[in-house]
N, CA, C and O of each residue as an XYZ file, in Angstrom:
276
protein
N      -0.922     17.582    -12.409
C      -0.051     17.480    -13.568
C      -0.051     16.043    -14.092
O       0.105     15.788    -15.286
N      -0.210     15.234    -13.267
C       0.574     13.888    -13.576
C      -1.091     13.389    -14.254
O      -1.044     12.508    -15.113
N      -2.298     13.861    -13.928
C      -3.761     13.490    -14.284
C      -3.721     13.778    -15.732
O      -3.667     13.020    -16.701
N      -3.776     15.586    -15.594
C      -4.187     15.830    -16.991
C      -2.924     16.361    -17.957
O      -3.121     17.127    -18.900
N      -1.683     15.882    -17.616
C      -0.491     16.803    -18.674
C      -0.083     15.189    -18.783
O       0.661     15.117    -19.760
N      -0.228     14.051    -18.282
C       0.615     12.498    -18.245
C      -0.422     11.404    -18.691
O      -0.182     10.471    -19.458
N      -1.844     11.738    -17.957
C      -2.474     10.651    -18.036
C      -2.875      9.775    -17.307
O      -3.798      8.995    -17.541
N      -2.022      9.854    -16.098
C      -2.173      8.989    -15.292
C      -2.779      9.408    -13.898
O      -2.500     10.347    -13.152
N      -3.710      8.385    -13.800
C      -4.985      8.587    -12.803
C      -5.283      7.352    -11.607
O      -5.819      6.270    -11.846
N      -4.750      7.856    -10.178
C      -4.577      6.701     -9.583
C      -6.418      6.707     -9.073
O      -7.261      7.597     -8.962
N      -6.419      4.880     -8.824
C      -7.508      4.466     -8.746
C      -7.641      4.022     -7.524
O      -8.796      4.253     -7.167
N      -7.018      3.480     -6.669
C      -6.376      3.459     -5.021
C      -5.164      3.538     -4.704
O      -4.311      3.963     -5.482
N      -4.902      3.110     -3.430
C      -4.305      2.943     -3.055
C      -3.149      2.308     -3.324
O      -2.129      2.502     -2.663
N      -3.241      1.319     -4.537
C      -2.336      0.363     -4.081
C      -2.516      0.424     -6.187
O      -2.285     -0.697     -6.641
N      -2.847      1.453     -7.280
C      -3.876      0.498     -8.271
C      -3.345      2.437     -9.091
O      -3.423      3.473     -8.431
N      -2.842      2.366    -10.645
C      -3.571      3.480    -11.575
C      -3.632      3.459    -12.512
O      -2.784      2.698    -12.978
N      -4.208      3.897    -13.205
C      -4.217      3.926    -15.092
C      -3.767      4.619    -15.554
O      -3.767      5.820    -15.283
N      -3.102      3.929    -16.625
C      -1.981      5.310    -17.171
C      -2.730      5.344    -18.575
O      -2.479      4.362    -19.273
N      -3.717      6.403    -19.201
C      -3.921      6.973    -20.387
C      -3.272      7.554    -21.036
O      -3.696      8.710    -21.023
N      -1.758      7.400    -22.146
C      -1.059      8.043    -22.176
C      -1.852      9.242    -22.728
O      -3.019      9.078    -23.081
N      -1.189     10.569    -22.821
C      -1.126     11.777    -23.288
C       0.343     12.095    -23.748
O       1.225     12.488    -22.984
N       0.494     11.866    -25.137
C       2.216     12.544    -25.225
C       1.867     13.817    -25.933
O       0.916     14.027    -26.686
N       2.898     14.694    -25.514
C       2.149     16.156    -26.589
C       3.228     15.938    -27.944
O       4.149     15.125    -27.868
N       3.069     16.485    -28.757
C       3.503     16.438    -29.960
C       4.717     16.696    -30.235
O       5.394     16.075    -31.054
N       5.129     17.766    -29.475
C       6.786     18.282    -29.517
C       7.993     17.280    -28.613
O       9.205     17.473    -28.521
N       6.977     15.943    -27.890
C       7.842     15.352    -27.215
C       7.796     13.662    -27.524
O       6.755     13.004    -27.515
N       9.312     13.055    -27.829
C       9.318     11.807    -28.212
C       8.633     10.737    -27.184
O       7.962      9.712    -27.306
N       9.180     11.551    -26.058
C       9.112     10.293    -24.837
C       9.155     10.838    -23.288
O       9.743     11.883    -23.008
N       8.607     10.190    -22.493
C       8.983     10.484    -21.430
C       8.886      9.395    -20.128
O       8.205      8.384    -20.305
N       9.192      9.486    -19.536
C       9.947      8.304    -17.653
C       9.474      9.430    -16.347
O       9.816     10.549    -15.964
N       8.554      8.450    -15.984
C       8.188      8.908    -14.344
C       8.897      7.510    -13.700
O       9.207      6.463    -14.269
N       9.044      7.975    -12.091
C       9.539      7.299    -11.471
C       9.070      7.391    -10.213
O       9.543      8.402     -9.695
N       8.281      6.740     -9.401
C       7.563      6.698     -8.230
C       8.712      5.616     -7.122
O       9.177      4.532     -7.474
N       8.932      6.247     -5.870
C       9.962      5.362     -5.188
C       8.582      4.429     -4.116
O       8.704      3.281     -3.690
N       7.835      4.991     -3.987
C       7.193      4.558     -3.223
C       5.575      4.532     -3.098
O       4.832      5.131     -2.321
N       5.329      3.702     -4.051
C       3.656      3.684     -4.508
C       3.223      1.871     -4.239
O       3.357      0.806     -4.840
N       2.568      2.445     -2.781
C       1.425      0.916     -2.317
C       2.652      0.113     -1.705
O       2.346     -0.996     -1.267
N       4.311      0.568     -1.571
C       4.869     -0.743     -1.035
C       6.208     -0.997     -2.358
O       7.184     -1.747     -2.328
N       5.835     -0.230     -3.218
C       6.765     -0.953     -4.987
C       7.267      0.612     -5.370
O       6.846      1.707     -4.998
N       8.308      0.239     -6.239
C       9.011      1.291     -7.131
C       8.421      0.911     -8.283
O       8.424     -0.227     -8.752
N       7.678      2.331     -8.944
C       6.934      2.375    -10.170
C       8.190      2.796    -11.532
O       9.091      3.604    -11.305
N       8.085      2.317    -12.475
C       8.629      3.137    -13.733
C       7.492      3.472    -15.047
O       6.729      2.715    -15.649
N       7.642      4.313    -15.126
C       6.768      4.284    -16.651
C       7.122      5.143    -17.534
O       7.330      6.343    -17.353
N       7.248      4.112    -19.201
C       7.990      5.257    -20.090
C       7.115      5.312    -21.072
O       7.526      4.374    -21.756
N       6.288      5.695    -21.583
C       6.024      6.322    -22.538
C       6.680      7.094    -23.516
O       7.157      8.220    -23.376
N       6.656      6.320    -24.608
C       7.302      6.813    -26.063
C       6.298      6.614    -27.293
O       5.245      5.977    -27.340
N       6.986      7.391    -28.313
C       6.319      6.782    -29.707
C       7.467      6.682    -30.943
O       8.500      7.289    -31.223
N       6.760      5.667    -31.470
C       7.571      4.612    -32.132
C       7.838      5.434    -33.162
O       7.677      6.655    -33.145
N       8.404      4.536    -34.415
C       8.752      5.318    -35.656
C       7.207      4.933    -36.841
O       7.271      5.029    -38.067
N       5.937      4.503    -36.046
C       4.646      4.961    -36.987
C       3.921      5.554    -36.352
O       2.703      5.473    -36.512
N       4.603      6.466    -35.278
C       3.735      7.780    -34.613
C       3.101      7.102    -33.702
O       2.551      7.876    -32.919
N       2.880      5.699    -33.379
C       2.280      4.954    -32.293
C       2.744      5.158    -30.854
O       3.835      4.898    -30.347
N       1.523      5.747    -30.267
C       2.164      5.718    -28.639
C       2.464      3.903    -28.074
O       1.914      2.864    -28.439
N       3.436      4.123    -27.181
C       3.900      2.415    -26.539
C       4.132      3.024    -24.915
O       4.663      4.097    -24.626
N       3.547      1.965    -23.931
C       3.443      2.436    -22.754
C       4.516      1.231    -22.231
O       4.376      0.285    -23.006
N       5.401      0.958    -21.338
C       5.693      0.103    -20.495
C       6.161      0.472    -19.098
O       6.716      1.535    -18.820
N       5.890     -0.488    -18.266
C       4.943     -0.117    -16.481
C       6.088     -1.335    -16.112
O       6.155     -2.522    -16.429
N       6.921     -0.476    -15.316
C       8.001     -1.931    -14.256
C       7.869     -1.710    -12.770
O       8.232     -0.685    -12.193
N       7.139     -3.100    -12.020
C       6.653     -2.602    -10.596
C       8.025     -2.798     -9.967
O       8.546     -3.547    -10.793
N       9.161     -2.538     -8.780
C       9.471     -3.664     -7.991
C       9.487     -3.432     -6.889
O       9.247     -2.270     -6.561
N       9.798     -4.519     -5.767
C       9.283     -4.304     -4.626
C      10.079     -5.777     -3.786
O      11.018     -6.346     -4.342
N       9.708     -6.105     -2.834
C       9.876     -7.208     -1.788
C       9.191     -8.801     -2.458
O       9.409     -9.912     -1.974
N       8.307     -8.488     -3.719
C       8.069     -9.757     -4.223
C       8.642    -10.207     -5.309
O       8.360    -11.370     -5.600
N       9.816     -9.284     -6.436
C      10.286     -9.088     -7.389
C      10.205     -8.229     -8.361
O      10.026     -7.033     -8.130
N      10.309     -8.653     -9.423
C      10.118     -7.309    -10.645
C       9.230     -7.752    -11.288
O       9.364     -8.884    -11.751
N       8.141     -7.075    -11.505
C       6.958     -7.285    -12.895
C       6.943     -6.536    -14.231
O       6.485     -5.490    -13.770
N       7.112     -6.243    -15.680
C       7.103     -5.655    -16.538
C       5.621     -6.084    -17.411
O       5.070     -7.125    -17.767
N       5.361     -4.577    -17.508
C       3.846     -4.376    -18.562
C       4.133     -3.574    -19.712
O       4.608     -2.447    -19.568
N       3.871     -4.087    -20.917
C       3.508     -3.339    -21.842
C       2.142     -2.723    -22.440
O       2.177     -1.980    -23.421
């Protein structure tokens, strides 16, 4: 589900790519991983108000918090 309905495709262990896929009937959506490589994953995927998908990725863990857009 999370490959081909989300996008996201882990690459190891510790490592994944998130390609979004949003389907059309949905604004947005938040996964939440408690325990991936050692870190708490977030990822929300939305789209904006010019139909643009926007991805942002928050690791945290024992070394702090990291945020990706």
């Amino acid at each position: 589900i999370l490959e081909g309905l989300l996008g996201i495709t882990p690459t190891g262990f510790h490592s994944f790519t998130v390609t979004p896929r949003l389907p059309e009937a949905w604004s947005e959506y938040r996964l939440r991983f408690t325990a991936f490589g050692g870190r708490g994953i977030s990822i929300h995927v939305r789209r904006d108000e010019q139909q643009q998908v926007a991805v942002s990725v928050t690791a945290s863990g024992a070394g702090g918090t990291s945020s990706y857009s």
